[in-house]
Short mmCIF file of N, CA and C in Angstrom, two decimals:
data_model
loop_
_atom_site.label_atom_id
_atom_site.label_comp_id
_atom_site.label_asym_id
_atom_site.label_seq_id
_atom_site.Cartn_x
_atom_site.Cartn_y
_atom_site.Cartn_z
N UNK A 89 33.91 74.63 6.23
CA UNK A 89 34.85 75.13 5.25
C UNK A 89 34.81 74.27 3.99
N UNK A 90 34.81 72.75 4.04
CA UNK A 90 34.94 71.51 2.90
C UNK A 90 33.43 72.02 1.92
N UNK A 91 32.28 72.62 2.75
CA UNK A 91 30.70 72.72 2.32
C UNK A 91 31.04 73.88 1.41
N UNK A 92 32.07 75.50 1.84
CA UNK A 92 31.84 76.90 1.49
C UNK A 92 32.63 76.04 0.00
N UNK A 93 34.03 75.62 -0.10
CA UNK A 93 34.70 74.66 -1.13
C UNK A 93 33.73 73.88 -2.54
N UNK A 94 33.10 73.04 -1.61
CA UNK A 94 31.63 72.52 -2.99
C UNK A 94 30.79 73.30 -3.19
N UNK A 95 30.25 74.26 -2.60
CA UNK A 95 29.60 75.23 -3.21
C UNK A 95 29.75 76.17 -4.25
N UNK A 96 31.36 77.02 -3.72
CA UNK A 96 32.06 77.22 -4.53
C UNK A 96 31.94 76.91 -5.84
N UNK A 97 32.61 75.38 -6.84
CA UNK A 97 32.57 75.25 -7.67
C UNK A 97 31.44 75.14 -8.57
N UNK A 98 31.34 75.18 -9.63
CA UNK A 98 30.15 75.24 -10.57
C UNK A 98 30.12 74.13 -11.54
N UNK A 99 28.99 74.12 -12.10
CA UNK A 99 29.04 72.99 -12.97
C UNK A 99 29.98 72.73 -14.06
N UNK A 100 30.14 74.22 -14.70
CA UNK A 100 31.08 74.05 -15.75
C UNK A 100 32.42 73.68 -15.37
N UNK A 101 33.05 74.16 -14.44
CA UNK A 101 34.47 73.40 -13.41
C UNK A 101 34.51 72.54 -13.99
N UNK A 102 33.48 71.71 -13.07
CA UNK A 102 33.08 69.90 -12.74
C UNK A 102 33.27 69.35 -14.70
N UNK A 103 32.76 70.17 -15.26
CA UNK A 103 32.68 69.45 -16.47
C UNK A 103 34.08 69.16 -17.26
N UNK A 104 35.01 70.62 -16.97
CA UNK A 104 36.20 70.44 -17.51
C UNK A 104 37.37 69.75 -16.85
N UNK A 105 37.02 69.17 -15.48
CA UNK A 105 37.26 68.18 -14.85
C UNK A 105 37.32 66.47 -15.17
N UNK A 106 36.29 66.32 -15.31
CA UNK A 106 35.64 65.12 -16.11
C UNK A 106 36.08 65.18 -17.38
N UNK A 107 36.43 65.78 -18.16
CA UNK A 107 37.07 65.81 -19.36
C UNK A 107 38.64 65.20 -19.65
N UNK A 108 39.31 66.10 -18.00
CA UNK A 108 40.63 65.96 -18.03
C UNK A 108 40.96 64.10 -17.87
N UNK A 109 39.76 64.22 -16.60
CA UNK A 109 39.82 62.27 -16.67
C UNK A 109 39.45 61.55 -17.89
N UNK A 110 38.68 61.75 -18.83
CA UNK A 110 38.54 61.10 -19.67
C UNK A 110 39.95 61.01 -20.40
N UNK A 111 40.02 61.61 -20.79
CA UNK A 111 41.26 62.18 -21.44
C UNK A 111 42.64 61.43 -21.40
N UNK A 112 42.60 61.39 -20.01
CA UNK A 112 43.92 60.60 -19.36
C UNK A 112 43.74 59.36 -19.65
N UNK A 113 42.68 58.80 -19.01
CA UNK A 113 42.00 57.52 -19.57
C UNK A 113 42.75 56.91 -20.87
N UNK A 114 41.81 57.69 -21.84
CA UNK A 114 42.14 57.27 -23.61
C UNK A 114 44.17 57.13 -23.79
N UNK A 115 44.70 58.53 -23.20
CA UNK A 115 46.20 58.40 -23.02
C UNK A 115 46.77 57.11 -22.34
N UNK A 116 45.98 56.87 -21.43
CA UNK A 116 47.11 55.17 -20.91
C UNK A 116 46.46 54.56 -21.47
N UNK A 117 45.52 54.29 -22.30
CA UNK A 117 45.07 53.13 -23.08
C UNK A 117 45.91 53.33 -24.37
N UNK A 118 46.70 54.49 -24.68
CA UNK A 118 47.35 54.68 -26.01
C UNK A 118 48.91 54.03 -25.67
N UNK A 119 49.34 54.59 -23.99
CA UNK A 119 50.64 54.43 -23.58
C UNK A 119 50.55 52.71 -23.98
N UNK A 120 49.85 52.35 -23.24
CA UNK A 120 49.32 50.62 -22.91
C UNK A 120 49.64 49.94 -24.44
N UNK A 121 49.17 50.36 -25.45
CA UNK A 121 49.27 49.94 -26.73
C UNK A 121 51.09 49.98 -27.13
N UNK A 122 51.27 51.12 -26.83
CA UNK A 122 52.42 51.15 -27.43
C UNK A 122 53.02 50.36 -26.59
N UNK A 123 53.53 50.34 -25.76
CA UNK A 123 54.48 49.39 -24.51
C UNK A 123 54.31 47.64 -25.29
N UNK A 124 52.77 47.40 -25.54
CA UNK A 124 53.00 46.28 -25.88
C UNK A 124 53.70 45.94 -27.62
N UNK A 125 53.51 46.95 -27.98
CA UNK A 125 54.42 47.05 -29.93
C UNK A 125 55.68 47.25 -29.22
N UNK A 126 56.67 47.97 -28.40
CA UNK A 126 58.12 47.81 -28.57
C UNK A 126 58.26 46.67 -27.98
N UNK A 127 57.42 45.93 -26.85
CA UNK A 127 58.31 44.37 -26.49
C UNK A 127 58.09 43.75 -27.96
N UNK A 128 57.09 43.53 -28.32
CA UNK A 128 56.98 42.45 -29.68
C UNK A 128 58.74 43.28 -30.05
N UNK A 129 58.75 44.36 -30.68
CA UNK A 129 59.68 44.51 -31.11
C UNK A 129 61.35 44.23 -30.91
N UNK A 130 61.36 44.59 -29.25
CA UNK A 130 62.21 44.14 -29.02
C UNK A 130 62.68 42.76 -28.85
N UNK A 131 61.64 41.86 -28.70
CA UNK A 131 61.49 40.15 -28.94
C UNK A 131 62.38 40.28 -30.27
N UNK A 132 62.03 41.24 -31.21
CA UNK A 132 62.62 40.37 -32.70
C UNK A 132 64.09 41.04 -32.94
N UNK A 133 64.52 42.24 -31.97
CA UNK A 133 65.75 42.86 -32.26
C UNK A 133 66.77 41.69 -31.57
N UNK A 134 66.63 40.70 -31.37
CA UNK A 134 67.63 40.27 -30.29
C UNK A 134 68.01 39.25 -31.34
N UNK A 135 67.58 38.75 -32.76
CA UNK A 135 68.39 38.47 -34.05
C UNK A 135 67.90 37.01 -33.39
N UNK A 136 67.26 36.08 -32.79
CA UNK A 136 67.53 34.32 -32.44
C UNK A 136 65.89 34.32 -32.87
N UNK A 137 65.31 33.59 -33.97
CA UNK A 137 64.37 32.95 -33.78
C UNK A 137 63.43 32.19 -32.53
N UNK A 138 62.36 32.63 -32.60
CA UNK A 138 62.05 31.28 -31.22
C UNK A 138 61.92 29.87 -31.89
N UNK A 139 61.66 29.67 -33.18
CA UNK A 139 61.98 28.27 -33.44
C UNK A 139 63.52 27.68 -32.93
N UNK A 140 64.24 28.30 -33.40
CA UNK A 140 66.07 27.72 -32.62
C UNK A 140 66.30 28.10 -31.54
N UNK A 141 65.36 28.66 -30.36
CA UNK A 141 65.76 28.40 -29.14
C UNK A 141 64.93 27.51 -28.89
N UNK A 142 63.64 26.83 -29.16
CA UNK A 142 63.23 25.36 -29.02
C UNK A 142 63.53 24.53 -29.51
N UNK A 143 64.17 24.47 -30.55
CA UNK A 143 65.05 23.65 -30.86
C UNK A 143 66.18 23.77 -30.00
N UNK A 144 66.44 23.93 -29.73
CA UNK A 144 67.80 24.25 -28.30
C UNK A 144 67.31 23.50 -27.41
N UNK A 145 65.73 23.64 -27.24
CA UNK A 145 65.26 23.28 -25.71
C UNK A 145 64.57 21.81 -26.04
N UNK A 146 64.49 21.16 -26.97
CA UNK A 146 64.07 20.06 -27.25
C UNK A 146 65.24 19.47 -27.79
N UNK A 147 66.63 19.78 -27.97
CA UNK A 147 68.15 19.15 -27.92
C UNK A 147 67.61 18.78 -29.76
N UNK A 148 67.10 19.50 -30.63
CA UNK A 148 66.53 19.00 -31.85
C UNK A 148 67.56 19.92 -32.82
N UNK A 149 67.91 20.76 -33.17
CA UNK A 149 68.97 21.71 -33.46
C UNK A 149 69.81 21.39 -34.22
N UNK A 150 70.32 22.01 -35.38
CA UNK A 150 71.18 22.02 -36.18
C UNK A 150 72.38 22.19 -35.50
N UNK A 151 73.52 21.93 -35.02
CA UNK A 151 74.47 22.35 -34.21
C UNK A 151 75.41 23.31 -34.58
N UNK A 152 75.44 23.50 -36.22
CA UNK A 152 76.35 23.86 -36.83
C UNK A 152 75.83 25.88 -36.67
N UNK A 153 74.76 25.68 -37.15
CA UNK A 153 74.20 26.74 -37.52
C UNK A 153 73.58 27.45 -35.93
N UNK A 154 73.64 27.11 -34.45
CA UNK A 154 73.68 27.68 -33.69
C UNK A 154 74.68 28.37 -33.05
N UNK A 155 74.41 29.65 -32.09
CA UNK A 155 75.48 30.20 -32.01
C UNK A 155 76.22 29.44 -30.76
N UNK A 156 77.12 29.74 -30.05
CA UNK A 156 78.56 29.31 -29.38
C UNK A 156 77.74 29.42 -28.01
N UNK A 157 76.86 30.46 -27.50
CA UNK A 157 76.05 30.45 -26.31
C UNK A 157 74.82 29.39 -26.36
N UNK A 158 74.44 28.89 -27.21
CA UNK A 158 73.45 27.90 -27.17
C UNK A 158 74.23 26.79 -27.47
N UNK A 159 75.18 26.24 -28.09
CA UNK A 159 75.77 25.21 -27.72
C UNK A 159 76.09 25.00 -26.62
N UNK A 160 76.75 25.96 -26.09
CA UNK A 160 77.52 25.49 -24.60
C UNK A 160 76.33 25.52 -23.68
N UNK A 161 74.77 26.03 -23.62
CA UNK A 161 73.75 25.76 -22.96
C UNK A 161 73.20 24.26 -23.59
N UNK A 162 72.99 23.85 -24.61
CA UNK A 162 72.92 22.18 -24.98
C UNK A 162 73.66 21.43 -24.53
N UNK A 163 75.16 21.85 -24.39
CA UNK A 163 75.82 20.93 -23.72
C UNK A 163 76.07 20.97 -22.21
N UNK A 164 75.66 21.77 -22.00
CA UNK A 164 75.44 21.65 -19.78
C UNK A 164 73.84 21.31 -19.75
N UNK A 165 73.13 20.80 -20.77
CA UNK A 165 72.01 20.40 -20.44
C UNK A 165 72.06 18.90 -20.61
N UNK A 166 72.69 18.78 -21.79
CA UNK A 166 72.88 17.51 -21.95
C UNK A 166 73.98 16.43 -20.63
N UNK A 167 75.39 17.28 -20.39
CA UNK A 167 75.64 16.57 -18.96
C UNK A 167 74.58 17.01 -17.70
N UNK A 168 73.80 17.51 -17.46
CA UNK A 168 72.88 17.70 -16.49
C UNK A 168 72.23 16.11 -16.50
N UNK A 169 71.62 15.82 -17.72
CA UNK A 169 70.81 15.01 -18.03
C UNK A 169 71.63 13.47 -17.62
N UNK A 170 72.67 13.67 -18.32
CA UNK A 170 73.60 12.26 -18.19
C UNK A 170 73.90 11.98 -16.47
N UNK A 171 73.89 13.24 -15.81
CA UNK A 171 74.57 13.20 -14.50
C UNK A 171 72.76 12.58 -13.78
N UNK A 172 72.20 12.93 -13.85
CA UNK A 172 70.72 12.61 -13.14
C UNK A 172 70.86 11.03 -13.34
N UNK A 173 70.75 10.62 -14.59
CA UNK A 173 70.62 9.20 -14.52
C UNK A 173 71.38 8.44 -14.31
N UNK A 174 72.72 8.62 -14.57
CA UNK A 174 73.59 8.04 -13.75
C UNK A 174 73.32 7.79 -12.48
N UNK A 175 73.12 9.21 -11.51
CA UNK A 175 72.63 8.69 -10.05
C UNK A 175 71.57 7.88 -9.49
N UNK A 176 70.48 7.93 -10.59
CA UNK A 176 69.36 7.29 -10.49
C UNK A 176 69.74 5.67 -10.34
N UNK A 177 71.04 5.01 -11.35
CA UNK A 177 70.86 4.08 -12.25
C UNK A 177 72.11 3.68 -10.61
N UNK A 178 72.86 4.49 -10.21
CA UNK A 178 73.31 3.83 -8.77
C UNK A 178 72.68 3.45 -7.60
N UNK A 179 71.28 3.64 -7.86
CA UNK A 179 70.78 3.91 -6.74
C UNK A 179 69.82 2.67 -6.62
N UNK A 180 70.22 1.55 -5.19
CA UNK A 180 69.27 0.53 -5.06
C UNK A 180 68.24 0.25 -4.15
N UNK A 181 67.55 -0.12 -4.77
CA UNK A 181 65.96 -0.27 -3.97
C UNK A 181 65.90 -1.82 -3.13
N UNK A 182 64.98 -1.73 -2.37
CA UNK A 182 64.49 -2.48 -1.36
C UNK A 182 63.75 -3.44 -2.31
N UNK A 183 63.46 -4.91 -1.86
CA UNK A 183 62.69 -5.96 -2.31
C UNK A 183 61.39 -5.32 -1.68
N UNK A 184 60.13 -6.03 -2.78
CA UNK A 184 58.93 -5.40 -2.01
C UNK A 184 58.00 -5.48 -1.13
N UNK A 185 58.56 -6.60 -0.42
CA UNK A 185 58.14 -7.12 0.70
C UNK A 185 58.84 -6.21 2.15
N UNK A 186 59.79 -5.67 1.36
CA UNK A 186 60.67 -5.11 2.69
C UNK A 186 59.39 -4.14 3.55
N UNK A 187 58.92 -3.08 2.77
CA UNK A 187 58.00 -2.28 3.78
C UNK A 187 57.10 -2.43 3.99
N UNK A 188 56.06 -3.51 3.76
CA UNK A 188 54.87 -4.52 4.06
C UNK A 188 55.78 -5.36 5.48
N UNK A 189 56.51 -5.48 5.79
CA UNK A 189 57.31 -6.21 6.86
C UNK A 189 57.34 -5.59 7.76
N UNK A 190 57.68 -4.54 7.30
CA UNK A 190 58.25 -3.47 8.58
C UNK A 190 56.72 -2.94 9.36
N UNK A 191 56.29 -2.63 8.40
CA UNK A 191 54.98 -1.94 9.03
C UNK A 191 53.98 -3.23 10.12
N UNK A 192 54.03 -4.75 9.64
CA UNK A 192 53.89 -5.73 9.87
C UNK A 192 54.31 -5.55 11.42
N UNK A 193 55.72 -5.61 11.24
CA UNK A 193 56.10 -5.49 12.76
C UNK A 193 56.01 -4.34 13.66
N UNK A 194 55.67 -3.23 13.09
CA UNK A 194 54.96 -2.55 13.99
C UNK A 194 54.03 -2.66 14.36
N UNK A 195 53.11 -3.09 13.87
CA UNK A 195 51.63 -3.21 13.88
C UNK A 195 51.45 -4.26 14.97
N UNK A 196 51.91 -5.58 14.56
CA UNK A 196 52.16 -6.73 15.52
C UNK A 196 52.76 -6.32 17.30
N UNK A 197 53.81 -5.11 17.34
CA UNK A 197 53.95 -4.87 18.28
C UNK A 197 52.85 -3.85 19.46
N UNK A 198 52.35 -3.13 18.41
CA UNK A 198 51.32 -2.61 18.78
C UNK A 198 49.86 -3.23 19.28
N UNK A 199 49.45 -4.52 18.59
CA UNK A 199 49.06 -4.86 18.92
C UNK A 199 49.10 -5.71 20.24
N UNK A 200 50.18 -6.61 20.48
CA UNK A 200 50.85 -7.97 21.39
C UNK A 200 50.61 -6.49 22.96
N UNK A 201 51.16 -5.24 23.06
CA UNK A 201 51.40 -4.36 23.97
C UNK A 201 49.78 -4.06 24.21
N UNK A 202 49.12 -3.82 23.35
CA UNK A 202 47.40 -3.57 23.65
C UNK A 202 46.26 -4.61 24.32
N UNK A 203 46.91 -6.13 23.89
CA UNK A 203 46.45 -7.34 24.53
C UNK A 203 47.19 -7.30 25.71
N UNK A 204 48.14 -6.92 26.02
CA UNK A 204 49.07 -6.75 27.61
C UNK A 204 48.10 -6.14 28.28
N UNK A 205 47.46 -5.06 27.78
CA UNK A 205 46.99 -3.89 28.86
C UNK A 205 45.46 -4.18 28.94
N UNK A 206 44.93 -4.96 27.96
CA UNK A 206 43.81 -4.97 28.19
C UNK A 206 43.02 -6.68 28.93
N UNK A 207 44.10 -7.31 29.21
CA UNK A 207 43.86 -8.50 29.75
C UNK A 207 44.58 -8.37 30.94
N UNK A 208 45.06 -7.37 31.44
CA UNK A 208 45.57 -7.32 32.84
C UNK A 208 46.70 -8.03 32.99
N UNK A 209 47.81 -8.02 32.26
CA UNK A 209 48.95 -8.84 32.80
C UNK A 209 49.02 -10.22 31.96
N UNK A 210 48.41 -10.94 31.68
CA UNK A 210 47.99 -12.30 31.53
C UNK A 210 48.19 -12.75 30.26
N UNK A 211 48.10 -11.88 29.25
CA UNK A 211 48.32 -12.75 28.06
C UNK A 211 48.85 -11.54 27.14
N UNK A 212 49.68 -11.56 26.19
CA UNK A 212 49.65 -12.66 25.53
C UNK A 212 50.68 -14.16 25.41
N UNK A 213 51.80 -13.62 26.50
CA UNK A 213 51.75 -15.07 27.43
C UNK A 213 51.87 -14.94 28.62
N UNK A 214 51.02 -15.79 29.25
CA UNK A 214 50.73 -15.43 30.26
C UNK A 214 51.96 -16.07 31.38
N UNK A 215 52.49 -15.65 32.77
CA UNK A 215 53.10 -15.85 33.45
C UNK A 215 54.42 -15.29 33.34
N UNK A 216 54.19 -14.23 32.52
CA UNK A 216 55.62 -13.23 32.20
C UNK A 216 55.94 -11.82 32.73
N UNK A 217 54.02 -11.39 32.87
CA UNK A 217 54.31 -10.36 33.40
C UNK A 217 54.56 -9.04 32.41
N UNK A 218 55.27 -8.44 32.76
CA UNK A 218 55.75 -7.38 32.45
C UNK A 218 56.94 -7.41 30.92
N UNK A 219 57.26 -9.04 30.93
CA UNK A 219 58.45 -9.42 29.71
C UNK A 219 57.24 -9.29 28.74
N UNK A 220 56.11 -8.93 28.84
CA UNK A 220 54.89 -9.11 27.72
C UNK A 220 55.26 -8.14 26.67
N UNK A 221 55.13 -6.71 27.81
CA UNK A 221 55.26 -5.01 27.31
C UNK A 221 56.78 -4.91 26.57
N UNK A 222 58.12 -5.95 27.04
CA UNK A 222 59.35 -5.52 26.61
C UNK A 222 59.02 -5.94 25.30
N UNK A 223 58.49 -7.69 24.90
CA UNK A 223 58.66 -8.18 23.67
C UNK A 223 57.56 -7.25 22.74
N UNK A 224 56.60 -6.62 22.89
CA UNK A 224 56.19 -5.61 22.47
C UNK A 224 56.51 -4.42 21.96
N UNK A 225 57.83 -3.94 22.58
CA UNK A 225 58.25 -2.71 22.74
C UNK A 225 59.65 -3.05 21.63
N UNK A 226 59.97 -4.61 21.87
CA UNK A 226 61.08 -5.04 20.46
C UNK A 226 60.70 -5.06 19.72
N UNK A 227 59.56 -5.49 19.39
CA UNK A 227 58.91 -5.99 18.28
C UNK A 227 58.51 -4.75 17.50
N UNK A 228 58.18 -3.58 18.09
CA UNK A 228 58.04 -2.21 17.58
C UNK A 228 59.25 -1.73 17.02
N UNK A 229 60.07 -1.64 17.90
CA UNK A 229 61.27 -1.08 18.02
C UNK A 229 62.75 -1.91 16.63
N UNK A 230 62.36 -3.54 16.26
CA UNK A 230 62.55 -3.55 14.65
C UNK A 230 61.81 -3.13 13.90
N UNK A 231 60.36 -2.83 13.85
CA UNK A 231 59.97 -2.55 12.64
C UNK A 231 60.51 -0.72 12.21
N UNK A 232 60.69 -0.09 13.43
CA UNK A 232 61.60 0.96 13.34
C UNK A 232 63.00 0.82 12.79
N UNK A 233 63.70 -0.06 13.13
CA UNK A 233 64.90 -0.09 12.88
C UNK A 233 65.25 -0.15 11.34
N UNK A 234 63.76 -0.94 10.72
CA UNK A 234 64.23 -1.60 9.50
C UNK A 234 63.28 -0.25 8.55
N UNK A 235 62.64 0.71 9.48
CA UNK A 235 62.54 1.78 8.13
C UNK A 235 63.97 2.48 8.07
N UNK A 236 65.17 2.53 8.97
CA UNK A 236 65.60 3.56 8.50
C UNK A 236 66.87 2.71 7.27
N UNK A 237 66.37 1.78 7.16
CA UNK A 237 67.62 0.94 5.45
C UNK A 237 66.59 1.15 4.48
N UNK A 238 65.23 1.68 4.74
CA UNK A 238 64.15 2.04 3.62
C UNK A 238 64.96 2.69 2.65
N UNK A 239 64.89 2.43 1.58
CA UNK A 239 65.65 3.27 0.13
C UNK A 239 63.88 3.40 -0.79
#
């Protein structure tokens, strides 16, 4: 039935076919044009320069001569700004030895527990036994303790 269908049609059809697509084609390349002329346009109906809204956004601005919605956006930018560093400027840090220490004592514990197991009991002092693996397992167990005052 799809075969009796293409047979059916003729060349000239096919041609005024191909036409209609072209056609359409050139039309959304015209729609396409225009769409992009009313945004430009509407960019400029909205009356604000983009120079004075970067100036807004670089706090550079005449204050007088902006309107009442961009002030009150300069000024929740400007306490935004004040409020950040303030928290920053409360906020205290660790000496810099602190996390070179910590890791120190993990490492150290990791190690002292690996000489336990691989010398059979015996060292790294020997005649303790098993108090080898605990002081190991402390010795890990501050360098944990002291990441969590890490700032």
């Amino acid at each position: 039935m799809a075969d009796e269908e293409l047979h059916e049609t003729n060349a000239h059809d096919q041609e005024d076919w191909q036409d209609q697509v072209e056609t359409t084609d050139e039309a959304a390349e015209v729609a396409d044009a225009s769409a992009a002329d009313k945004t430009a346009d509407e960019d400029e109906d909205y009356g604000i320069p983009m120079d004075k809204v970067e100036a807004v956004l670089n706090a550079t601005a005449d204050k007088a001569s902006l309107t009442p919605q961009m002030q009150r956006m300069m000024q929740r930018q400007a306490e935004n700004t004040r409020r950040v560093e303030e928290s920053i400027k409360g906020t205290k840090s660790n000496p810099r030895w602190f996390v070179p220490l910590f890791c120190a004592f993990m490492i150290i514990g990791l190690i002292w527990a690996v000489v336990y197991y691989l010398t059979g009991g015996n060292y790294p002092i020997p005649g303790i036994d098993a108090g080898n693996l605990a002081i190991a397992l402390g010795i890990i167990l501050i360098g944990f303790l002291m990441t969590m005052w890490w700032r």
